[in-house]
């Protein structure tokens, strides 16, 4: 990926001398005999080999090259495999000073300088340092330091040196009072640490040279830092494959300076210690030096008896590699230096002893091994002859028993409101226990390392103001790493190098721009390789590699394989993640990142372990830096003060935390620290030192080109050179060219050019036909494009006799050109002046024209303004005159109006007098007529009252003659009672007073009709042929004469309740329900449906009047009652759904007492009654076939019915909804006239008709023909409001669309305000089924029955009185019923709740012929009963099944004809 840089336009300056600079890319043309570099043919050998051009074809586009062996090969000149070579033996202290700048030229220049002990070379402002692996003390003396004082990098007389970088940083800090940084990078063994020491020495010398206060201070500080360096190396360095003393951490050392230049103090910050090395190493590497030093020379009292008896080869943390000792290195001697460094820091001997004691414990912990028992739980695997390592570690750490936390962990549940929480223990497996052991070792070692760094910083810190002073930062950071097996550490290190490479290229680009500007050479924006996508691949949220790693660590079942698969899947389409198939891997085994220095394969611990045969710590464990709270608590409670001080802060923080930390990301912390470091570097002046390791054997004078070239690429030097080549990469000082070539020229040339080296170089370039765009003259250097310095080689090889005349001629030509340039410049300048004069004259004329135009415009605006003001004055005068004339006309008109009004008033008074006389006359006549009518009405009422008193007397006489035994005394009487449509709802008996009291003829007629009906039933029951009879669907309720009578009710207390519920039915106050055991029920006369005409002789027409009179009346209250025969309101032949899913035909009748009577028309024939007052809701649902079904929901049952036509079904729904709303007593929310859209009478189109609409609080909207019909409850239709949308069609039509499940109404009004009011009311109203209607505990049936009783003689049937309510079946003994008479019955002897009833069936066997009934309860108990007759048995059985025993009904959405075992249904 490249970041494009926009090039500035070509600038052309017309001066006495015309110079044109244009950006051009020049390809060096090769000639026969030119030396070239070819890529090496052998893999692992020399990367480049020298050759010579033997033939040039196609105008230089194709060349033939002979290699060292004489073999010839043809190449394209533009091919990357052929590079121009510099003259043999030519070197340069700056790679940019080479004539040909490319990879082989840089490599060969580095080789030649390294061979002559010139280990430092510049590449622009970058210093390249090759490790000599030898002591070159001669180049680090104070005399050498003095050469670089007050000199810039690359100054004359100052060879490349690390002192030059130190001087540049020091001068920047002193002059600008801002930070400076020297960034040293390179692989392990490249000499970064030694370079840091030399820079510190130079800064010490430089500080003392400018400030007496600093004399010896920085030197002492450097000695202190270098003196403590063995301590940091002991704890942070280890042997790796490439270096015996590799720093396994990065560090940034800040040297703070006072304004005078004196040193103030220092501070060291470390980055990414390789913790996993403490528990896992690979052959032939070693663990950290301190462990070997401790084993070699550590005090026995600190190591303990067990560790003192062991060798390093016996310790698991050390014997994973065969390399125990280093050649030429003494661990015992290094131990002494480490102790001396701690003495230098002032660490007490006691703390030193505690430090070695803790380190010894870590070595013993590493030897603890685990195995799984039969339950897969970890147990200690004791090694014979090697002692108890766990016990020895416990003694050294002094923090209690370690075995418990090593093999199990304690989990705590969430804290409850009362402060309690559950605590439970989870046992580890052997693998998990080993991971916990390693985590503890790594955590303790990391804390020890941080403690050492803190001690060093305390020693070198300075005073309190030191951190705020400017500083020179010495960054010793790990170089790019690409091993055979790479893991988490390499991922972090290479990510850091990616970030630093991006910073490095940005700084190189800026340095190049500064250099060009400083030398006065044109600069253009160039492109350079941007590694931002690679950085984003690793850190950008939410799918960067580090983010995915953290997410995987938090997952319940985290694994490296899942992480690698997720990384490969997420970034497979990106350009910086290579496919794993390139390395013959699976996606779950690792991933390949394409870094700027090459592709790096990162593998899982499983793959690495199989390849190295050594246990490897997984990526997830390396990224998790969390220690269990149990371990924090145990280590913080150690009796070793050092160990306690290290873990006490963490334990205290864990106690304060609301939630225990289960994961702490190492990668996230490293990324944050790295970003902070880069912010710090961006705020400072950066200088770069690239340390190169010349050979892997670490011996002097040996140069491995392939290894060096790889490091040059990884360090970014090659890329920096490529950036430079975009401009003028070859920069040769004038003195070099003049000193080399001036003695070869003749006196004529020197006289022509003078003593100026710049003029000499320019003349030579022009004489050698170098294009003007291929070179540029700076203040001190000649800048050349790539390959354009070849003319200098040609000049050195040419004959002087030929060159001098040529140069003189070129110089003369150059002078003529300069003269011509002057003439042309003067001519052009004169043309420019003339052109500018003409432009000024034209501009003046244009300005005058515009001024005249502006003046004329202003004069016109002034005239126009005056004219407008004049017209306004004239209009005002005219308006004033018209107003005066209008006022006169209005005054005259007002006078006429007053006269006319006075005449009209006089006439009106006369008319009123005449009307008053006529009204008085009519009033007198009306009063006389009303008096006559009142007298007639009083006489008629008196006659009716006398008739009623006579009827009541006859009724009482008849009641006294009748005994209780005659209630079911004869079969005709019972059946007549059941057949009577005027009987009390829910009762099986009938009082004679319910009939016409004038004679017994009606009773005889009723008995005769009942006997006929019974005979019909017998015929039907004995021989039904299964055909449906429409005659059975017709009603037998004949309309009888209504009767009037008074009822005296004695209340329990004054102004107490009457025990009845009243409602408004057809505009009259009627008895809706009678409370069982209440005053009205004890009196026994009132039945549901009776009309209350008056209270205590006062007529009442509304519920409010009845309620008011009842409240005012005394304890004894007399009600005037009108009892009408029960009539059929609505009658249809419908189909009702049976429990089996079948639809059977029924005759349905809605009676005037608000009950529903049904009769089955197909065998088996039976009848029943639905108490409408017990109904809770109606639902219109749709079957799967599309048929509409009306569902009636009561307290115990769901009835589903459907009719032949939809109109008939809607009529039933409307009438039943009126009954339910009457029972619910819903409130009137809104009412008024609205237009309703209906089909037109013509049959086509629609029309709007006026209706009276009423909206109720339960969300039901009804419409009526007029207001009177609404009072009587005679609705034409209704809709449950589910959704409404208002719309304005035009100014006179505003509509409201109302929707429910099966219909949509479109209503309209001419007033928008009315429409909005209705819409608001409709939206506020709740749906009709929002709340369920509470069930009413009403009496459904009562009468005599027989129940069995066990006696010594056998089973005996005894007579009992039963009362069947909605909630329960109550049984009373015969004696209790007779003793109660008309009073309350008291507590029943037995009661069976309706919810406990399961089935009610006709008895079998002998009881079948005695009208037996069997009621089965939910617990399996059977209740046996015998009715007094067949009709009573049928009525009681149907009442039980319809109103008491619940039956499951399919949901409305699932209505279908089913099959299977049919449920029980009541039979006649």
Coordinates of C-alpha atoms in Angstrom, one line a residue, residues 18-230:
X18 CA 16.0 31.6 -16.0
X19 CA 16.0 28.3 -14.1
X20 CA 13.5 25.6 -14.7
X21 CA 13.2 22.6 -12.2
X22 CA 11.0 19.7 -13.2
X23 CA 10.6 16.3 -11.6
X24 CA 11.8 13.6 -13.9
X25 CA 12.6 9.9 -13.5
X26 CA 15.9 8.9 -15.1
X27 CA 16.9 5.4 -15.9
X28 CA 20.7 5.0 -15.9
X29 CA 21.9 4.0 -19.3
X30 CA 24.4 1.2 -19.1
X31 CA 27.5 0.9 -21.4
X32 CA 29.7 -1.9 -22.5
X33 CA 32.3 -2.5 -19.8
X34 CA 30.3 -1.0 -16.9
X35 CA 30.3 -3.0 -13.7
X36 CA 26.9 -4.2 -12.4
X37 CA 25.5 -6.3 -9.6
X38 CA 23.5 -9.4 -10.2
X39 CA 21.4 -11.3 -7.7
X40 CA 23.2 -14.4 -6.2
X41 CA 22.3 -17.6 -7.8
X42 CA 22.9 -19.8 -4.7
X43 CA 20.5 -19.7 -1.9
X44 CA 22.2 -18.9 1.4
X45 CA 25.3 -17.6 -0.4
X46 CA 26.2 -14.1 -1.4
X47 CA 23.0 -12.1 -2.1
X48 CA 24.7 -10.2 -5.0
X49 CA 27.7 -11.0 -7.3
X50 CA 29.7 -8.7 -9.5
X51 CA 29.4 -8.8 -13.3
X52 CA 30.2 -6.7 -16.4
X53 CA 28.2 -5.5 -19.3
X54 CA 29.3 -7.1 -22.5
X55 CA 26.7 -6.0 -24.9
X56 CA 24.0 -3.3 -25.1
X57 CA 20.9 -3.6 -27.4
X58 CA 17.8 -1.8 -28.2
X59 CA 19.3 1.6 -27.3
X60 CA 20.1 0.4 -23.8
X61 CA 16.8 -1.3 -23.1
X62 CA 18.5 -4.8 -23.1
X63 CA 21.9 -5.7 -21.9
X64 CA 24.1 -8.8 -21.8
X65 CA 26.1 -9.3 -18.6
X66 CA 29.0 -11.7 -17.9
X67 CA 29.2 -13.0 -14.3
X68 CA 32.3 -13.8 -12.3
X69 CA 32.5 -17.2 -14.0
X70 CA 32.4 -15.7 -17.4
X71 CA 28.9 -17.0 -18.2
X72 CA 26.8 -14.5 -20.1
X73 CA 23.1 -13.7 -19.5
X74 CA 20.7 -11.3 -21.1
X75 CA 18.6 -8.9 -19.0
X76 CA 16.1 -6.1 -19.5
X77 CA 17.8 -2.9 -18.3
X78 CA 14.8 -2.1 -16.1
X79 CA 14.8 -5.6 -14.5
X80 CA 15.4 -5.5 -10.7
X81 CA 17.9 -8.3 -11.0
X82 CA 20.6 -5.9 -12.5
X83 CA 21.9 -3.0 -10.6
X84 CA 24.6 -0.5 -11.6
X85 CA 27.8 -0.8 -9.5
X86 CA 30.1 2.0 -8.2
X87 CA 33.7 2.1 -9.2
X88 CA 35.9 -0.5 -7.5
X89 CA 37.4 0.7 -4.2
X90 CA 35.0 3.7 -3.9
X91 CA 33.4 4.2 -0.5
X92 CA 31.5 7.0 1.2
X93 CA 30.8 7.8 4.8
X94 CA 27.2 8.5 3.8
X95 CA 25.5 6.0 1.6
X96 CA 23.8 8.9 -0.1
X97 CA 27.3 10.0 -1.3
X98 CA 27.5 7.0 -3.6
X99 CA 27.2 7.5 -7.3
X100 CA 24.8 4.6 -7.6
X101 CA 22.4 4.1 -4.7
X102 CA 20.8 0.7 -4.5
X103 CA 20.8 -2.4 -2.2
X104 CA 24.1 -4.0 -3.4
X105 CA 25.9 -0.6 -3.4
X106 CA 24.8 0.0 0.2
X107 CA 25.8 -3.5 1.2
X108 CA 29.2 -3.3 -0.5
X109 CA 29.9 0.2 1.1
X110 CA 29.0 -1.2 4.5
X111 CA 31.3 -4.2 4.0
X112 CA 34.3 -2.1 2.9
X113 CA 33.9 0.3 5.8
X114 CA 33.5 -2.5 8.3
X115 CA 36.7 -4.1 7.0
X116 CA 38.6 -0.9 7.8
X117 CA 37.0 -0.6 11.3
X118 CA 34.7 2.2 10.2
X119 CA 31.7 0.8 11.9
X120 CA 29.5 3.9 11.6
X121 CA 27.9 5.0 8.3
X122 CA 25.2 7.6 7.6
X123 CA 22.2 7.2 5.4
X124 CA 21.1 10.8 5.3
X125 CA 20.4 11.6 9.0
X126 CA 20.3 7.9 10.0
X127 CA 23.3 6.3 11.7
X128 CA 24.1 2.7 10.9
X129 CA 26.3 1.0 13.5
X130 CA 27.8 -2.4 12.9
X131 CA 28.9 -4.4 16.0
X132 CA 32.7 -4.9 15.7
X133 CA 32.7 -7.6 18.4
X134 CA 36.0 -6.0 19.4
X135 CA 37.2 -3.2 21.7
X136 CA 37.8 -0.1 19.6
X137 CA 38.8 2.2 22.4
X138 CA 40.6 4.5 20.1
X139 CA 37.4 5.9 18.5
X140 CA 35.8 6.6 21.9
X141 CA 38.4 8.9 23.5
X142 CA 37.9 12.4 24.7
X143 CA 39.8 13.7 21.7
X144 CA 37.3 12.1 19.5
X145 CA 34.4 13.6 21.5
X146 CA 35.9 17.0 21.0
X147 CA 35.6 16.7 17.2
X148 CA 31.8 16.6 17.4
X149 CA 31.2 19.4 19.8
X150 CA 28.8 22.0 18.4
X151 CA 28.7 20.3 15.0
X152 CA 25.8 19.0 13.0
X153 CA 25.3 15.5 11.8
X154 CA 27.4 15.0 8.6
X155 CA 29.4 18.2 9.1
X156 CA 32.8 18.6 7.4
X157 CA 35.6 17.0 9.3
X158 CA 33.3 14.9 11.5
X159 CA 33.1 11.3 10.4
X160 CA 29.9 9.3 11.1
X161 CA 29.9 8.5 14.8
X162 CA 27.4 7.8 17.6
X163 CA 28.8 11.0 19.3
X164 CA 27.3 13.0 16.4
X165 CA 23.8 11.7 17.4
X166 CA 24.4 12.5 21.0
X167 CA 25.6 16.0 20.1
X168 CA 22.5 16.6 18.0
X169 CA 20.1 15.5 20.8
X170 CA 22.0 17.5 23.4
X171 CA 22.0 20.8 21.3
X172 CA 18.3 20.4 20.6
X173 CA 17.5 20.0 24.3
X174 CA 19.7 23.0 25.3
X175 CA 18.5 25.3 22.6
X176 CA 14.8 24.5 22.3
X177 CA 14.1 23.3 25.9
X178 CA 12.1 20.5 24.4
X179 CA 12.7 16.7 24.6
X180 CA 14.9 14.8 22.1
X181 CA 15.1 11.1 21.6
X182 CA 17.7 8.7 20.2
X183 CA 16.0 5.5 19.0
X184 CA 18.3 2.5 18.9
X185 CA 16.9 -0.6 17.3
X186 CA 18.3 -3.9 16.1
X187 CA 18.1 -7.6 16.7
X188 CA 19.6 -9.3 19.7
X189 CA 23.4 -9.0 19.7
X190 CA 23.5 -5.9 17.4
X191 CA 25.1 -3.8 20.2
X192 CA 22.2 -1.6 21.3
X193 CA 23.3 -1.7 25.0
X194 CA 26.9 -0.8 24.1
X195 CA 25.7 2.1 21.9
X196 CA 23.6 3.4 24.8
X197 CA 26.7 3.3 27.1
X198 CA 28.8 5.4 24.6
X199 CA 26.0 8.0 24.2
X200 CA 25.7 8.3 27.9
X201 CA 29.5 8.8 28.2
X202 CA 29.4 11.5 25.5
X203 CA 26.5 13.3 27.2
X204 CA 28.5 13.2 30.5
X205 CA 31.5 14.7 28.8
X206 CA 29.3 17.3 27.0
X207 CA 27.5 18.3 30.1
X208 CA 30.7 18.9 32.0
X209 CA 32.1 20.9 29.2
X210 CA 29.4 23.6 29.5
X211 CA 28.5 23.6 33.2
X212 CA 30.8 23.3 36.2
X213 CA 27.7 22.2 38.2
X214 CA 27.5 19.1 36.1
X215 CA 31.1 18.2 36.6
X216 CA 31.2 14.6 37.5
X217 CA 27.5 14.4 38.0
X218 CA 26.4 12.8 34.8
X219 CA 29.5 10.7 34.7
X220 CA 28.6 9.6 38.2
X221 CA 25.0 9.1 37.0
X222 CA 26.2 7.1 34.0
X223 CA 28.5 5.1 36.3
X224 CA 25.5 4.5 38.6
X225 CA 23.3 3.3 35.7
X226 CA 26.1 1.2 34.2
X227 CA 27.0 -0.1 37.6
X228 CA 23.4 -1.2 38.1
X229 CA 23.3 -2.6 34.6
X230 CA 24.4 -6.1 35.7

